[in-house]
XYZ file of N, CA, C and O in Angstrom:
604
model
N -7.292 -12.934 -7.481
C -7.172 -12.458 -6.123
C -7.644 -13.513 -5.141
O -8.653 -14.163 -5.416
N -6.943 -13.736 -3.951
C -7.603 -14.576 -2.799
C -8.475 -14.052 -2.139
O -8.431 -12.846 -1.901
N -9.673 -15.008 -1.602
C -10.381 -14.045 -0.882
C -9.952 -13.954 0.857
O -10.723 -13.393 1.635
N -8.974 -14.416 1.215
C -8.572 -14.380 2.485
C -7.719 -13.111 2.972
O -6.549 -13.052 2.593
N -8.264 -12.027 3.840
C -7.713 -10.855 3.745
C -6.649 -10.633 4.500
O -6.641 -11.482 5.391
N -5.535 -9.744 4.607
C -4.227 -9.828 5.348
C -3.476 -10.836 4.920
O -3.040 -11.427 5.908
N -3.141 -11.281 4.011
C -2.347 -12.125 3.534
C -1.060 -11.964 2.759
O -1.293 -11.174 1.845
N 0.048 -12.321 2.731
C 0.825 -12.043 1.977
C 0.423 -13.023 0.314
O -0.162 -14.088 0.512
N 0.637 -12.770 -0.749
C 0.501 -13.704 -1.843
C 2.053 -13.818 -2.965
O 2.785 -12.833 -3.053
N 2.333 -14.952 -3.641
C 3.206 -15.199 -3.802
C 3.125 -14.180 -5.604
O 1.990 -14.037 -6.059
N 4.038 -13.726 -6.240
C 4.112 -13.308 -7.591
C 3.503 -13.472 -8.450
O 3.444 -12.637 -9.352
N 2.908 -14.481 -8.472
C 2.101 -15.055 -9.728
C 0.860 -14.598 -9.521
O -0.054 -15.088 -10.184
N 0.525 -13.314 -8.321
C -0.822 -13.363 -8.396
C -0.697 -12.252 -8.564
O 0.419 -11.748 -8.694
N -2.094 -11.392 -8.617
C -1.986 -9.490 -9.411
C -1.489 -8.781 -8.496
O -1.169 -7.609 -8.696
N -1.351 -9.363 -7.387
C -0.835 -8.560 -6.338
C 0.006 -8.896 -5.347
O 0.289 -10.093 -5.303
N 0.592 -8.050 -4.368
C 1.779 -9.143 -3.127
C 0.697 -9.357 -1.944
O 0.673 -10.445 -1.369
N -0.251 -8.265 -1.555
C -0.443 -8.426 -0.239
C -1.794 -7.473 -0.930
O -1.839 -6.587 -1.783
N -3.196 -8.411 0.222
C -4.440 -7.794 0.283
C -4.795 -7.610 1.742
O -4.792 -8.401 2.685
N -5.105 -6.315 1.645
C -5.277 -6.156 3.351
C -6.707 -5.341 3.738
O -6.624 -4.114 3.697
N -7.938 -5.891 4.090
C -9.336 -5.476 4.767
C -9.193 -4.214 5.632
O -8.474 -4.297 6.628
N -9.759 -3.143 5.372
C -9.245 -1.993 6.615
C -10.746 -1.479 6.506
O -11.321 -1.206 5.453
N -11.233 -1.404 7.693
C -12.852 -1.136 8.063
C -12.642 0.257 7.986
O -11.575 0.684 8.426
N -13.546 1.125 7.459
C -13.605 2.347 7.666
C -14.758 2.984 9.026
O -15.813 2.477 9.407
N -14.092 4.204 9.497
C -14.353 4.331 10.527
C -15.647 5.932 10.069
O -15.659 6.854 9.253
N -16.382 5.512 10.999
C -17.777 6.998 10.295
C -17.099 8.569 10.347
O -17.604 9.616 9.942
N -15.738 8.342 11.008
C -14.852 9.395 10.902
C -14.350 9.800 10.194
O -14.106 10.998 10.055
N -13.912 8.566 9.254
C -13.398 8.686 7.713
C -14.223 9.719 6.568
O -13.677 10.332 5.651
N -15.446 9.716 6.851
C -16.253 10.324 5.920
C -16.616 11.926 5.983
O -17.009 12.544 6.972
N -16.440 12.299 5.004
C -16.782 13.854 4.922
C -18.429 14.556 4.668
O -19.524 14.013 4.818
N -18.152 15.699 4.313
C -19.695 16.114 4.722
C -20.634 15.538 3.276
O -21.806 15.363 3.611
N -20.451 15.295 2.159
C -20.443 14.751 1.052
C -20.684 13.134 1.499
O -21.307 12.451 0.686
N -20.367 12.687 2.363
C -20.651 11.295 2.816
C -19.778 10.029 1.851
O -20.047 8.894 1.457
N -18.982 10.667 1.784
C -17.847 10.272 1.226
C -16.656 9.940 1.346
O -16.147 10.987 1.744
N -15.261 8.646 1.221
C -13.894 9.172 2.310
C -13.199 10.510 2.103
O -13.061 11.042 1.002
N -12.990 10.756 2.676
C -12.299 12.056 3.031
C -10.617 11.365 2.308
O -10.095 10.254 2.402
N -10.168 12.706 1.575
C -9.240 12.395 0.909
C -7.944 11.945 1.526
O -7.257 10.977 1.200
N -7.667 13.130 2.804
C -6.464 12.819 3.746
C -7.149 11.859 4.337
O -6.133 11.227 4.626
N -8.377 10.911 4.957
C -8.459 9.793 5.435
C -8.200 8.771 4.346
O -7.393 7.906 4.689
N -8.663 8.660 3.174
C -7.955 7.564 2.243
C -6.567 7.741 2.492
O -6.248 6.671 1.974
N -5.569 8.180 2.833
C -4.374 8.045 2.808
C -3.809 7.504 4.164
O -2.703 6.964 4.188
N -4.411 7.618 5.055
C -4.611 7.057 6.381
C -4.831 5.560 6.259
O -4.272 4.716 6.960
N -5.888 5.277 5.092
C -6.138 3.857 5.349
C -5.173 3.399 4.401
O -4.635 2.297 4.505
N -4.968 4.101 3.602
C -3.614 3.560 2.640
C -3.156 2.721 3.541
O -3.396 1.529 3.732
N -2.222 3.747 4.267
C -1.290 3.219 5.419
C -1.514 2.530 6.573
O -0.608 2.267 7.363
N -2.950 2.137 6.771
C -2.975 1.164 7.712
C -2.772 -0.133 6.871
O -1.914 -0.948 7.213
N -3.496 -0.316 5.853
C -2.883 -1.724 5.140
C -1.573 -1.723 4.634
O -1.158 -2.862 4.846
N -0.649 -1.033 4.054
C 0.662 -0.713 4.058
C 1.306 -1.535 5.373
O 1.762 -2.675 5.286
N 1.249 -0.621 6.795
C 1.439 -1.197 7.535
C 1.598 -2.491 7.564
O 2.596 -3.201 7.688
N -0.236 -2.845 7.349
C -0.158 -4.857 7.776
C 0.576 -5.426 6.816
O 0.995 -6.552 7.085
N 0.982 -4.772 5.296
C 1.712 -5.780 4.591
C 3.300 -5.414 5.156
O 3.852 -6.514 5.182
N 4.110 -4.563 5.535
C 4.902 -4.135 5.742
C 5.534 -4.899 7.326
O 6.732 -5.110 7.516
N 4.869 -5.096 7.935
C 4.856 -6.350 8.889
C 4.414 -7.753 9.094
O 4.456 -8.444 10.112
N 3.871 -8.088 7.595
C 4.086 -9.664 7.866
C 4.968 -10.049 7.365
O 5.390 -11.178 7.612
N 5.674 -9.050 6.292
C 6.621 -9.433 5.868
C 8.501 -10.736 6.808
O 9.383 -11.419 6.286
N 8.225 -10.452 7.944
C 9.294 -10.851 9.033
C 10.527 -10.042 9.181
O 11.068 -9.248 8.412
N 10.832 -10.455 10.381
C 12.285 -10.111 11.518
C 13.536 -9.234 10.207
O 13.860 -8.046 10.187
N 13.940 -10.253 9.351
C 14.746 -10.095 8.218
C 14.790 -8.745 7.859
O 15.667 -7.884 7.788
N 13.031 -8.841 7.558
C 13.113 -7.534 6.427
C 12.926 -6.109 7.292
O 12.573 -5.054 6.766
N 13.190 -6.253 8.539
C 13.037 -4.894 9.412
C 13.831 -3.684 9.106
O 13.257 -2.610 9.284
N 15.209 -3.668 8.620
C 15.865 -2.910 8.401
C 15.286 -1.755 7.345
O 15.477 -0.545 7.219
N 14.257 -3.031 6.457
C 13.439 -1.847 5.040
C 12.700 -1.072 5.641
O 12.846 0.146 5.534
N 11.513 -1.766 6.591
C 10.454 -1.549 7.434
C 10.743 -0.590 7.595
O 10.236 0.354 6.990
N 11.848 -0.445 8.642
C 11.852 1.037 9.647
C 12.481 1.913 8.844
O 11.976 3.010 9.084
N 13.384 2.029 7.946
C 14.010 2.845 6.958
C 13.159 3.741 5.972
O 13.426 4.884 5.601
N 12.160 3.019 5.661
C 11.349 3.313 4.414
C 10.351 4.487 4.775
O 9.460 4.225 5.582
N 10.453 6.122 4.089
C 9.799 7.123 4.537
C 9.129 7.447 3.196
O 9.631 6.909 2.210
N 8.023 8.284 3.006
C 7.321 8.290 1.868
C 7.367 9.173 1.564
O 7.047 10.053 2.362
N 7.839 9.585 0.054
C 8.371 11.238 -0.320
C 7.428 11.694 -1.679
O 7.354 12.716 -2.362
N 6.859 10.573 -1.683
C 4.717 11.165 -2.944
C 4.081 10.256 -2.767
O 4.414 9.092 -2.543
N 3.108 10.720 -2.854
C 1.789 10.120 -2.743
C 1.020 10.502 -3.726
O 0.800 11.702 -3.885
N 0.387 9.396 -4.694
C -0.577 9.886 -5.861
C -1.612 9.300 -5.769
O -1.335 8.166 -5.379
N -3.115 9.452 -5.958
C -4.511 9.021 -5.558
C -5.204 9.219 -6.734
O -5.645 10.368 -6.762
N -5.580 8.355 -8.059
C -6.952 8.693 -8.656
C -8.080 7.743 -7.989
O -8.155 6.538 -7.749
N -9.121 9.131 -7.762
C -10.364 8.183 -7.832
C -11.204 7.903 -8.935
O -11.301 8.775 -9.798
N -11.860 6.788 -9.071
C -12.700 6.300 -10.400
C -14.078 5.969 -10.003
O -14.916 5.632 -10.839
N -14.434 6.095 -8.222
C -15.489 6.146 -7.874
C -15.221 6.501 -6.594
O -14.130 6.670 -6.048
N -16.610 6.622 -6.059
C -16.708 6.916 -4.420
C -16.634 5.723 -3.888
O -16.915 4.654 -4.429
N -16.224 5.925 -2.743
C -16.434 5.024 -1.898
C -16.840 5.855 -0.345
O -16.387 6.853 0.215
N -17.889 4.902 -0.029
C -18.559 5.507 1.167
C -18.601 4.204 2.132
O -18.406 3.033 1.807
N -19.024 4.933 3.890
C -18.917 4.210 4.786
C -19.493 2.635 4.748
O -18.944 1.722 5.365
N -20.703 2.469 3.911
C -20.768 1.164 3.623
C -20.308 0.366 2.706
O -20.894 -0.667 2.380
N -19.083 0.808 2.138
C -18.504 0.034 1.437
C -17.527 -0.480 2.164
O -16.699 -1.021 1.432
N -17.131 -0.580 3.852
C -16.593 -0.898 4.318
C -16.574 -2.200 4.796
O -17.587 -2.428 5.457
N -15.708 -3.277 4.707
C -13.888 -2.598 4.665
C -13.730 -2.484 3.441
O -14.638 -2.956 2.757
N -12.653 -1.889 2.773
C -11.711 -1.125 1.570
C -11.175 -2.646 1.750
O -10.936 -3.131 2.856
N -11.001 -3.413 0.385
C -10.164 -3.991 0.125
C -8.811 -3.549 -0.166
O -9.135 -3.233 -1.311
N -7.786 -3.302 -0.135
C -6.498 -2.791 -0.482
C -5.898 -3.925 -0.995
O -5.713 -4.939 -0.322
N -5.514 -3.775 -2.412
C -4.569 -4.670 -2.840
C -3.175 -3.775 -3.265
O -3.090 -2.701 -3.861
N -2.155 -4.642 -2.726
C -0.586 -3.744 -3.037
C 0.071 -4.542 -3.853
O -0.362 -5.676 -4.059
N 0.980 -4.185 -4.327
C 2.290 -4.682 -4.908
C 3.627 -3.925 -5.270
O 3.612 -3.088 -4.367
N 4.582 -3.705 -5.870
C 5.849 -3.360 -5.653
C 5.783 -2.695 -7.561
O 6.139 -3.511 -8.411
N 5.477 -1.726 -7.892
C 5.374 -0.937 -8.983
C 6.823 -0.952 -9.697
O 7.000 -1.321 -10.858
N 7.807 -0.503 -8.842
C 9.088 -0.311 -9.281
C 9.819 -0.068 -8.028
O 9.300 0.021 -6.915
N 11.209 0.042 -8.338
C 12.251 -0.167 -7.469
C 13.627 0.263 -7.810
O 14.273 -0.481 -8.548
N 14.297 1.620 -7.274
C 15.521 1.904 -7.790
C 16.774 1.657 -7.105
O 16.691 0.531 -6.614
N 17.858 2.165 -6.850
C 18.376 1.759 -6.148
C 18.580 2.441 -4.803
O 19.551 2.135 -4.112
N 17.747 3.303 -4.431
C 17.454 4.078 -2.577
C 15.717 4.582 -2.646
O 15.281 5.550 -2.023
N 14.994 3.800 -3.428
C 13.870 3.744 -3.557
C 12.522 2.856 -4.116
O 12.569 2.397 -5.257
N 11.793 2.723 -3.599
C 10.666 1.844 -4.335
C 9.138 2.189 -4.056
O 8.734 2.306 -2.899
N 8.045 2.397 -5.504
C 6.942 2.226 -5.633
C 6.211 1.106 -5.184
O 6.657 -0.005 -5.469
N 4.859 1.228 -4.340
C 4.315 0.512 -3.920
C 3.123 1.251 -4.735
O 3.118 2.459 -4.969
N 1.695 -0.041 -5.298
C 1.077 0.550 -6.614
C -0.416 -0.240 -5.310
O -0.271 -1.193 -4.544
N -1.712 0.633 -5.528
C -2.273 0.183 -5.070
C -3.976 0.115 -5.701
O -4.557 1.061 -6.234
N -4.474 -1.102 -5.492
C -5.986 -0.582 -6.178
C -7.070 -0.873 -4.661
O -6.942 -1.751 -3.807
N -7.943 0.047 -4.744
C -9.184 0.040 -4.041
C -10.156 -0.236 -3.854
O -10.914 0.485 -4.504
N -10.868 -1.229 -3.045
C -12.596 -1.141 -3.630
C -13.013 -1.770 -2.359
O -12.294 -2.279 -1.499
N -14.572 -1.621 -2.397
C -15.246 -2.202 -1.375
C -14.587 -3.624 -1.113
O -13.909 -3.979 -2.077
N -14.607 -4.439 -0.169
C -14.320 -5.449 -0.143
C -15.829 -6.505 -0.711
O -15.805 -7.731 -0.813
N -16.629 -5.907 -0.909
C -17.910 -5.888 -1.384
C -18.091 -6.166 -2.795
O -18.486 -7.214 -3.305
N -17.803 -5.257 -3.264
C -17.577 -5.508 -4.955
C -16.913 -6.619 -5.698
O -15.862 -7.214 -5.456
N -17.710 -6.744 -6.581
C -17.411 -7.884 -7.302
C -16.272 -8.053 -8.072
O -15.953 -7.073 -8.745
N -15.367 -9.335 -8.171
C -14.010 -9.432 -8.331
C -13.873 -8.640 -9.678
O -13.116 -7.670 -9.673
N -14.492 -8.943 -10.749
C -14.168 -7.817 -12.096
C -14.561 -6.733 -11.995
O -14.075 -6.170 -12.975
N -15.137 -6.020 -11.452
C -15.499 -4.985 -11.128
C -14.002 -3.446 -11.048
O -13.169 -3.626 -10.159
N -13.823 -2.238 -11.874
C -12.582 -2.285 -11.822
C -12.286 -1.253 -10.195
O -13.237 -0.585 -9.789
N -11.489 -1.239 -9.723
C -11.421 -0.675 -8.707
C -11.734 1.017 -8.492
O -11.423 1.831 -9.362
N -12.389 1.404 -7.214
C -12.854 2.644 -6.842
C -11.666 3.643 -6.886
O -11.804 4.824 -7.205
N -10.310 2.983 -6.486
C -9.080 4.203 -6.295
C -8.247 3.257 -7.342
O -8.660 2.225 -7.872
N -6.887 3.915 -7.510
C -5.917 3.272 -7.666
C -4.996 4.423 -7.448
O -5.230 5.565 -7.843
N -3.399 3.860 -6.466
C -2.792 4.958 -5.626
C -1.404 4.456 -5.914
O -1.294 3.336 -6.413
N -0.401 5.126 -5.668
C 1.018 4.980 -5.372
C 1.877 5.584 -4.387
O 1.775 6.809 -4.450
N 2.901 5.095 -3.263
C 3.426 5.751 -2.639
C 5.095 5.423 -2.844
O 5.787 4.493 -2.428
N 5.303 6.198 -3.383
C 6.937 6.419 -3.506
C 7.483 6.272 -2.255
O 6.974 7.022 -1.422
N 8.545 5.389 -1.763
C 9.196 5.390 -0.544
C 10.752 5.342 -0.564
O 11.303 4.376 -1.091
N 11.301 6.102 -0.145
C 12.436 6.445 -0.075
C 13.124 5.342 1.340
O 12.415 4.839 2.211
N 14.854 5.161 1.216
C 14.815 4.463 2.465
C 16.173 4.985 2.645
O 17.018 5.214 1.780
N 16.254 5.163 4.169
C 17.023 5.919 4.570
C 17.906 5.555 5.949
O 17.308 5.106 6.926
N 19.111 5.731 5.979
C 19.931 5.602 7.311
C 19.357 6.651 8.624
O 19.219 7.863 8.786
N 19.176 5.669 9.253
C 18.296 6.517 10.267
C 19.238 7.203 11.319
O 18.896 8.148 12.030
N 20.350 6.658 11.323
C 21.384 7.324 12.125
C 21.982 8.365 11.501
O 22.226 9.412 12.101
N 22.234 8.198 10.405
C 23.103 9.010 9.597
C 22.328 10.505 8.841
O 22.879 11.489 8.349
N 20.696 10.145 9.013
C 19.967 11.122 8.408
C 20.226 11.331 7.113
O 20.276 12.481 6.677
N 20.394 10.413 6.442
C 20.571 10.337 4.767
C 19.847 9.331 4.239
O 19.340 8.554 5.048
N 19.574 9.047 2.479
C 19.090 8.056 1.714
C 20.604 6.954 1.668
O 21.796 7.228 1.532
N 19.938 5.762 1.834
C 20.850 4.200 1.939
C 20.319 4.019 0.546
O 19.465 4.628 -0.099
N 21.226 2.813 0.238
C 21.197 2.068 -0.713
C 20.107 0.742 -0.112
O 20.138 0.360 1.058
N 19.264 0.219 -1.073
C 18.928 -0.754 -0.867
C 19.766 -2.057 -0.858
O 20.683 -1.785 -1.633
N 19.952 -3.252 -0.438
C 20.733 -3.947 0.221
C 20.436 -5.093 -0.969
O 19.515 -4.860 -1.751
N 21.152 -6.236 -1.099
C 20.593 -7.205 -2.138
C 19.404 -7.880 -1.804
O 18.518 -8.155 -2.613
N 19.394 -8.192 -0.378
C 18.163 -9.016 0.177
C 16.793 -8.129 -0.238
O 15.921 -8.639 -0.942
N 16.672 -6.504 0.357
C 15.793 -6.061 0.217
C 15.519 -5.709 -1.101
O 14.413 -5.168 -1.128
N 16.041 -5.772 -2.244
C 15.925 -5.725 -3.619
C 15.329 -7.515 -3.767
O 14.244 -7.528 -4.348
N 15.639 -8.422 -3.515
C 15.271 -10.224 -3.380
C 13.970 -9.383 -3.209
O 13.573 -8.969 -4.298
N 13.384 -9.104 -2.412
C 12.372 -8.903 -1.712
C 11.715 -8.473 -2.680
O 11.029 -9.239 -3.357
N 11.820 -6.811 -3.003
C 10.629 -5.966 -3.603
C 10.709 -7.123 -5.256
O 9.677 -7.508 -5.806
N 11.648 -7.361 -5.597
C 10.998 -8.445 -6.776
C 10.530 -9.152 -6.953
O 10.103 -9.574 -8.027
N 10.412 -9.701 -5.489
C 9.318 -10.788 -5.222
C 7.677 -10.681 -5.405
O 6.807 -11.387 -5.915
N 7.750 -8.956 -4.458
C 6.500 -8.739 -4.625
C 6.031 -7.828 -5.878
O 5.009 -7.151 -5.762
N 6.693 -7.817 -6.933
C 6.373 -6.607 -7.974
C 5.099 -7.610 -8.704
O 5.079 -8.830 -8.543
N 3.985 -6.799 -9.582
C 3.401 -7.591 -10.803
C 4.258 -8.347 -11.713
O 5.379 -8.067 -12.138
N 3.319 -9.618 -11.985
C 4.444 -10.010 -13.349
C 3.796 -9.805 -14.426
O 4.335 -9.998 -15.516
């Protein structure tokens, strides 16, 4: 893993994109703990940042791409001072009007072997936004998610 956060990374590494997301004392529940619908919040704020550095090109996936599951194990807590959440992503799988994005969690704190606090997946569907239906993924945006899958 790099330690430089928000970054896109090239295939050869465990992951496509690591993204720092500070947790907010809002995040935490009465347990002092993240709150489950807020882990999914921060999912998607690093989602987001990898989902836009991607460039101009790949906008058509960007805005298309709607999320139809969401799966979350936790393997530890994570609490407000473990903030920021490291988020590491990558591209799980990929069909042809859909693709897994696979994610692991941890303090940005914790030590690199250390195994991660979450590990998550969000199924994303992609869709004609005019037409209100599922599209086919395009060849470029298939170039793409293979770029960023594990090898």
């Amino acid at each position: 893993m790099t330690d430089a956060a928000n970054s896109p990374q090239p295939s050869s590494a465990n992951y496509a994109f690591a993204a720092d997301v500070p947790v907010r004392w809002s995040d935490m529940d009465a347990f002092g703990h993240i709150n489950h619908a807020r882990m999914v919040t921060l999912m998607e704020e690093a989602r987001i940042q990898w989902l836009l550095s991607a460039g101009d090109e790949y906008s058509p996936l960007i805005k298309s791409a709607m999320i139809v599951h969401v799966d979350i194990r936790y393997q530890a807590q994570l609490r407000h001072e473990d903030s920021p959440l490291r988020v590491v992503m990558w591209i799980k799988k990929f069909r042809s009007v859909d693709f897994t994005i696979g994610y692991e969690i941890s303090s940005a704190l914790a030590e690199p072997d250390q195994k991660p606090a979450c590990v998550a997946s969000t199924q994303m569907a992609v869709v004609d936004i005019e037409e209100h239906r599922l599209r086919r993924l395009t060849e470029l945006e298939k170039s793409y998610l293979k770029a960023w899958s594990r090898s």
